[in-house]
Amino acid sequence: MQTLHTIAELRSALAAAGPCAFVPTMGNLHEGHLALIRQAGAHKLPVVASIFVNRLQFAPHEDFDRYPRTLAQDCDKLQAAGCDLVFAPDEAEMYPQPQGYKVHPEPALADILEGHFRPGFFVGVATIVMKLFGCVQPRVAIFGKKDYQQLLVLRRLVSQFNLPITVEGGETTRADDGLALSSRNGYLDAAQRSEAVALSRALRALADGARDGAQPLDVLEAQALVELTGRGWAPDYLTVRCRDTLLAPTDAQRGGPLVALGAARIGGTRLIDNLEF
Ligand code: PAF
């Protein structure tokens, strides 16, 4: 496995290797990322991963500075998972000048849910992913479904800019108790870690209630918020949406396909999760 730090090195390696399957990451890799690498490997193309903690998608009060940088360990894990090439640029390589041109995803999809609570987040994500696509020019790009809204935003980016890339979602990898794996789980202390599974359980209860159909969705959502708040969480949202638009389902759409999505803070750590049903 090669680890390259400049766009020039990357381009010359890719010119020799040919079209690739690409997994963009911010590093601090866990089993969920490695599952995406193995999914990329199934395409029988060279597998490229990027590791870049993208300042542009963090608000000033967020965890950019303390986000774990673990390049050596990440490279060991990527190699074991079958990755062929790691692109790990520094900030000067990706942002040699202040980024004056940015990708603004459509507000109806990107200014709700995560975009509402993290203004500018999807502009930062879409801009770096567009830049990474320009560097890597993959045939296939794989993003985890744990960041469900991100996956939809990036699918639409590829479709609206006619990029010759197939976007695939990777299933969420979970710990034995059901907690979705996330780099931010490492911020949790032992008590928070054992409580953390309550988020996925709340989404399961919300999905079950929605499927049951006995109560309106807004009542179920309000109950879920009250319950999680009562356990000491600070939820941003717990909601049921249509899977492909993230709009609230009409009565006729309550049969699905739907997704329950949630974001909530436990202590200082903000976790997100979702459940398709
Ligand atoms: O999901 C992530 O890790 C990031 O948002 C991504 C897609 C690598 C862009 O920085």
Short mmCIF file of C-alpha atoms and ligand atoms in Angstrom, two decimals:
data_model
loop_
_atom_site.label_atom_id
_atom_site.label_comp_id
_atom_site.label_asym_id
_atom_site.label_seq_id
_atom_site.Cartn_x
_atom_site.Cartn_y
_atom_site.Cartn_z
CA MET A 1 0.00 0.00 0.00
CA GLN A 2 1.26 3.44 -0.93
CA THR A 3 0.69 6.51 1.28
CA LEU A 4 0.88 9.76 -0.67
CA HIS A 5 0.64 13.32 0.58
CA THR A 6 0.53 15.47 -2.56
CA ILE A 7 -1.94 15.75 -5.43
CA ALA A 8 0.92 15.44 -7.93
CA GLU A 9 2.09 12.12 -6.42
CA LEU A 10 -1.49 10.90 -6.27
CA ARG A 11 -2.16 11.76 -9.93
CA SER A 12 0.94 9.97 -11.17
CA ALA A 13 0.14 6.86 -9.07
CA LEU A 14 -3.47 6.84 -10.36
CA ALA A 15 -2.36 7.31 -13.96
CA ALA A 16 -0.55 3.99 -13.60
CA ALA A 17 -3.25 2.24 -11.52
CA GLY A 18 -6.33 3.24 -13.56
CA PRO A 19 -9.90 3.91 -12.35
CA CYS A 20 -10.45 3.24 -8.68
CA ALA A 21 -13.01 2.74 -5.92
CA PHE A 22 -12.70 5.52 -3.36
CA VAL A 23 -13.50 5.82 0.36
CA PRO A 24 -13.08 9.37 1.70
CA THR A 25 -12.49 9.58 5.47
CA MET A 26 -11.27 11.92 8.18
CA GLY A 27 -9.16 9.17 9.74
CA ASN A 28 -9.32 7.78 13.29
CA LEU A 29 -10.60 4.68 11.54
CA HIS A 30 -12.80 2.02 13.08
CA GLU A 31 -14.41 -1.18 11.85
CA GLY A 32 -17.15 0.82 10.08
CA HIS A 33 -14.59 2.51 7.80
CA LEU A 34 -12.84 -0.81 7.18
CA ALA A 35 -16.15 -2.37 6.10
CA LEU A 36 -16.38 0.42 3.48
CA ILE A 37 -12.85 -0.41 2.30
CA ARG A 38 -13.83 -4.07 1.92
CA GLN A 39 -16.99 -3.01 0.04
CA ALA A 40 -14.76 -0.94 -2.27
CA GLY A 41 -12.54 -4.01 -2.78
CA ALA A 42 -15.49 -5.97 -4.13
CA HIS A 43 -15.42 -3.77 -7.26
CA LYS A 44 -12.11 -5.35 -8.35
CA LEU A 45 -10.64 -1.88 -8.88
CA PRO A 46 -7.70 -0.34 -7.04
CA VAL A 47 -8.98 0.86 -3.64
CA VAL A 48 -8.09 4.41 -2.62
CA ALA A 49 -8.84 5.95 0.80
CA SER A 50 -8.32 9.58 1.75
CA ILE A 51 -7.57 10.82 5.25
CA PHE A 52 -8.13 14.51 5.70
CA VAL A 53 -9.68 16.34 8.66
CA ASN A 54 -11.56 19.01 6.76
CA ARG A 55 -11.58 22.30 8.68
CA LEU A 56 -14.24 23.69 6.32
CA GLN A 57 -16.96 21.37 7.70
CA PHE A 58 -16.35 22.26 11.36
CA ALA A 59 -17.94 25.30 13.02
CA PRO A 60 -15.53 27.36 15.19
CA HIS A 61 -16.98 25.87 18.43
CA GLU A 62 -16.74 22.25 17.16
CA ASP A 63 -14.03 19.63 17.69
CA PHE A 64 -11.67 20.32 14.74
CA ASP A 65 -8.62 20.83 16.97
CA ARG A 66 -9.20 17.78 19.17
CA TYR A 67 -10.37 15.48 16.35
CA PRO A 68 -7.96 12.52 16.70
CA ARG A 69 -5.16 12.37 14.10
CA THR A 70 -3.93 8.76 14.02
CA LEU A 71 -2.33 8.40 10.58
CA ALA A 72 0.15 5.58 11.37
CA GLN A 73 -2.49 3.35 13.00
CA ASP A 74 -5.01 4.22 10.27
CA CYS A 75 -2.55 3.16 7.56
CA ASP A 76 -1.93 -0.19 9.29
CA LYS A 77 -5.68 -0.83 9.44
CA LEU A 78 -6.21 0.24 5.81
CA GLN A 79 -3.45 -2.03 4.59
CA ALA A 80 -4.91 -5.00 6.48
CA ALA A 81 -8.37 -4.25 5.00
CA GLY A 82 -7.06 -4.35 1.42
CA CYS A 83 -6.58 -0.66 0.59
CA ASP A 84 -4.06 -0.01 -2.20
CA LEU A 85 -3.42 3.69 -1.85
CA VAL A 86 -3.91 6.27 0.91
CA PHE A 87 -4.11 9.95 0.06
CA ALA A 88 -3.29 11.94 3.20
CA PRO A 89 -2.76 15.57 2.22
CA ASP A 90 -2.10 18.37 4.69
CA GLU A 91 -4.18 21.54 4.83
CA ALA A 92 -1.78 23.52 2.62
CA GLU A 93 -2.12 20.87 -0.09
CA MET A 94 -5.95 20.89 -0.08
CA TYR A 95 -6.44 24.58 0.69
CA PRO A 96 -3.38 26.40 -0.69
CA GLN A 97 -5.50 29.58 -0.79
CA PRO A 98 -8.64 30.40 1.19
CA GLN A 99 -11.41 28.40 -0.52
CA GLY A 100 -13.31 31.15 -2.35
CA TYR A 101 -15.30 28.76 -4.55
CA LYS A 102 -17.60 26.50 -2.57
CA VAL A 103 -20.29 23.95 -3.38
CA HIS A 104 -23.66 24.93 -1.86
CA PRO A 105 -25.93 21.85 -1.83
CA GLU A 106 -29.60 22.51 -2.36
CA PRO A 107 -31.17 23.98 0.79
CA ALA A 108 -34.26 21.74 0.73
CA LEU A 109 -32.00 18.76 1.37
CA ALA A 110 -28.99 20.30 3.09
CA ASP A 111 -30.37 23.05 5.34
CA ILE A 112 -32.61 20.71 7.36
CA LEU A 113 -31.71 18.29 10.19
CA GLU A 114 -27.86 18.23 10.34
CA GLY A 115 -27.67 21.34 8.15
CA HIS A 116 -30.06 23.20 10.46
CA PHE A 117 -28.11 22.35 13.61
CA ARG A 118 -24.68 22.61 11.94
CA PRO A 119 -24.99 25.57 9.53
CA GLY A 120 -22.34 25.39 6.82
CA PHE A 121 -21.56 21.74 7.49
CA PHE A 122 -22.76 20.43 4.13
CA VAL A 123 -21.10 23.29 2.24
CA GLY A 124 -17.84 22.16 3.84
CA VAL A 125 -18.51 18.48 3.10
CA ALA A 126 -19.65 19.02 -0.50
CA THR A 127 -16.72 21.34 -1.21
CA ILE A 128 -14.04 18.96 0.08
CA VAL A 129 -15.66 15.94 -1.56
CA MET A 130 -15.80 17.80 -4.90
CA LYS A 131 -12.10 18.65 -4.48
CA LEU A 132 -11.23 15.06 -3.55
CA PHE A 133 -13.22 13.78 -6.54
CA GLY A 134 -11.16 16.17 -8.71
CA CYS A 135 -7.94 14.71 -7.29
CA VAL A 136 -8.90 11.01 -7.24
CA GLN A 137 -11.39 10.86 -10.17
CA PRO A 138 -12.89 7.62 -8.87
CA ARG A 139 -15.28 5.37 -10.77
CA VAL A 140 -17.02 4.40 -7.51
CA ALA A 141 -17.24 6.35 -4.22
CA ILE A 142 -18.49 4.82 -0.98
CA PHE A 143 -19.94 6.70 2.00
CA GLY A 144 -21.32 5.21 5.20
CA LYS A 145 -25.08 5.26 5.76
CA LYS A 146 -24.49 6.31 9.36
CA ASP A 147 -24.18 9.82 7.91
CA TYR A 148 -27.42 9.27 6.05
CA GLN A 149 -28.11 12.87 5.07
CA GLN A 150 -24.50 13.31 3.94
CA LEU A 151 -24.90 10.30 1.65
CA LEU A 152 -28.04 11.83 0.08
CA VAL A 153 -26.39 15.25 -0.32
CA LEU A 154 -23.38 13.68 -2.04
CA ARG A 155 -25.50 11.43 -4.27
CA ARG A 156 -27.35 14.52 -5.46
CA LEU A 157 -24.09 16.43 -5.95
CA VAL A 158 -22.81 13.69 -8.24
CA SER A 159 -26.08 13.57 -10.13
CA GLN A 160 -26.50 17.35 -10.52
CA PHE A 161 -22.90 17.92 -11.66
CA ASN A 162 -23.03 14.90 -14.02
CA LEU A 163 -19.95 13.36 -12.42
CA PRO A 164 -19.10 9.94 -13.87
CA ILE A 165 -19.06 8.36 -10.42
CA THR A 166 -21.27 5.67 -8.91
CA VAL A 167 -22.06 6.55 -5.29
CA GLU A 168 -22.67 3.62 -2.95
CA GLY A 169 -23.88 3.63 0.64
CA GLY A 170 -22.27 1.29 3.15
CA GLU A 171 -24.35 -0.25 5.94
CA THR A 172 -23.74 1.08 9.45
CA THR A 173 -21.47 -1.09 11.56
CA ARG A 174 -22.65 -1.43 15.16
CA ALA A 175 -21.12 -2.50 18.46
CA ASP A 176 -22.64 -5.57 20.14
CA ASP A 177 -25.11 -3.41 22.11
CA GLY A 178 -26.28 -1.64 18.92
CA LEU A 179 -24.32 1.62 19.18
CA ALA A 180 -23.34 2.83 15.70
CA LEU A 181 -19.55 2.94 15.40
CA SER A 182 -18.24 6.50 15.14
CA SER A 183 -14.89 8.18 15.61
CA ARG A 184 -16.60 10.43 18.16
CA ASN A 185 -17.53 7.43 20.40
CA GLY A 186 -13.94 7.71 21.63
CA TYR A 187 -14.90 10.93 23.45
CA LEU A 188 -17.39 9.04 25.70
CA ASP A 189 -16.49 8.07 29.26
CA ALA A 190 -17.58 4.62 30.55
CA ALA A 191 -20.97 5.79 31.86
CA GLN A 192 -21.73 7.74 28.67
CA ARG A 193 -20.65 4.79 26.56
CA SER A 194 -23.13 2.45 28.25
CA GLU A 195 -25.89 5.07 27.94
CA ALA A 196 -25.05 5.84 24.29
CA VAL A 197 -27.08 2.92 22.92
CA ALA A 198 -30.25 4.75 24.07
CA LEU A 199 -30.10 6.80 20.85
CA SER A 200 -30.44 3.78 18.55
CA ARG A 201 -33.10 2.34 20.89
CA ALA A 202 -35.07 5.61 20.67
CA LEU A 203 -34.93 5.41 16.88
CA ARG A 204 -36.08 1.80 16.97
CA ALA A 205 -39.05 2.78 19.21
CA LEU A 206 -39.86 5.67 16.87
CA ALA A 207 -39.75 3.40 13.81
CA ASP A 208 -41.91 0.77 15.56
CA GLY A 209 -44.45 3.43 16.55
CA ALA A 210 -44.49 4.86 13.02
CA ARG A 211 -45.00 1.44 11.51
CA ASP A 212 -47.75 0.65 14.01
CA GLY A 213 -49.61 3.76 12.81
CA ALA A 214 -51.71 4.24 15.96
CA GLN A 215 -50.31 7.70 16.76
CA PRO A 216 -49.39 10.73 14.65
CA LEU A 217 -45.68 11.03 13.87
CA ASP A 218 -45.32 14.39 15.61
CA VAL A 219 -46.64 12.84 18.84
CA LEU A 220 -44.19 9.92 18.56
CA GLU A 221 -41.32 12.33 17.84
CA ALA A 222 -42.21 14.54 20.81
CA GLN A 223 -42.37 11.46 23.09
CA ALA A 224 -38.95 10.31 21.88
CA LEU A 225 -37.45 13.76 22.58
CA VAL A 226 -38.96 13.85 26.09
CA GLU A 227 -37.73 10.34 26.87
CA LEU A 228 -34.15 10.95 25.74
CA THR A 229 -34.07 14.32 27.51
CA GLY A 230 -35.26 12.57 30.68
CA ARG A 231 -32.26 10.25 30.45
CA GLY A 232 -29.90 13.23 30.50
CA TRP A 233 -29.42 13.74 26.76
CA ALA A 234 -29.75 17.02 24.86
CA PRO A 235 -31.40 15.94 21.60
CA ASP A 236 -31.30 18.13 18.47
CA TYR A 237 -33.86 16.06 16.57
CA LEU A 238 -35.51 12.64 16.48
CA THR A 239 -37.69 12.38 13.44
CA VAL A 240 -39.19 10.15 10.76
CA ARG A 241 -38.64 11.20 7.15
CA CYS A 242 -39.02 9.85 3.62
CA ARG A 243 -35.88 7.95 2.75
CA ASP A 244 -35.06 9.66 -0.54
CA THR A 245 -36.02 13.30 0.17
CA LEU A 246 -35.81 13.60 3.97
CA LEU A 247 -39.17 15.39 3.87
CA ALA A 248 -41.81 14.57 6.48
CA PRO A 249 -44.01 11.80 5.07
CA THR A 250 -47.57 12.62 4.10
CA ASP A 251 -50.27 10.24 5.35
CA ALA A 252 -50.06 8.42 2.00
CA GLN A 253 -46.29 8.00 2.43
CA ARG A 254 -46.45 6.53 5.94
CA GLY A 255 -46.15 3.05 4.47
CA GLY A 256 -42.54 3.84 3.50
CA PRO A 257 -39.78 3.72 2.56
CA LEU A 258 -38.91 5.77 5.64
CA VAL A 259 -35.93 6.50 7.85
CA ALA A 260 -35.83 7.52 11.51
CA LEU A 261 -32.99 9.95 12.12
CA GLY A 262 -31.61 11.34 15.35
CA ALA A 263 -28.89 13.59 16.71
CA ALA A 264 -28.32 14.18 20.39
CA ARG A 265 -25.62 15.24 22.79
CA ILE A 266 -24.55 13.10 25.70
CA GLY A 267 -22.15 15.06 27.90
CA GLY A 268 -20.11 17.09 25.42
CA THR A 269 -20.38 14.54 22.62
CA ARG A 270 -22.86 14.83 19.77
CA LEU A 271 -23.91 11.47 18.31
CA ILE A 272 -26.04 10.80 15.24
CA ASP A 273 -27.75 7.65 14.04
CA ASN A 274 -30.56 6.50 11.79
CA LEU A 275 -32.70 3.47 11.02
CA GLU A 276 -34.29 2.68 7.68
CA PHE A 277 -37.64 0.94 7.84
O1 PAF B 1 -17.87 11.43 6.57
C1 PAF B 1 -16.73 11.94 6.66
O2 PAF B 1 -15.81 11.37 7.25
C2 PAF B 1 -16.50 13.30 6.04
O3 PAF B 1 -17.62 14.12 6.14
C3 PAF B 1 -15.99 13.23 4.59
C4 PAF B 1 -17.04 12.64 3.66
C5 PAF B 1 -14.73 12.40 4.52
C6 PAF B 1 -15.68 14.64 4.08
O4 PAF B 1 -14.71 15.27 4.87
#
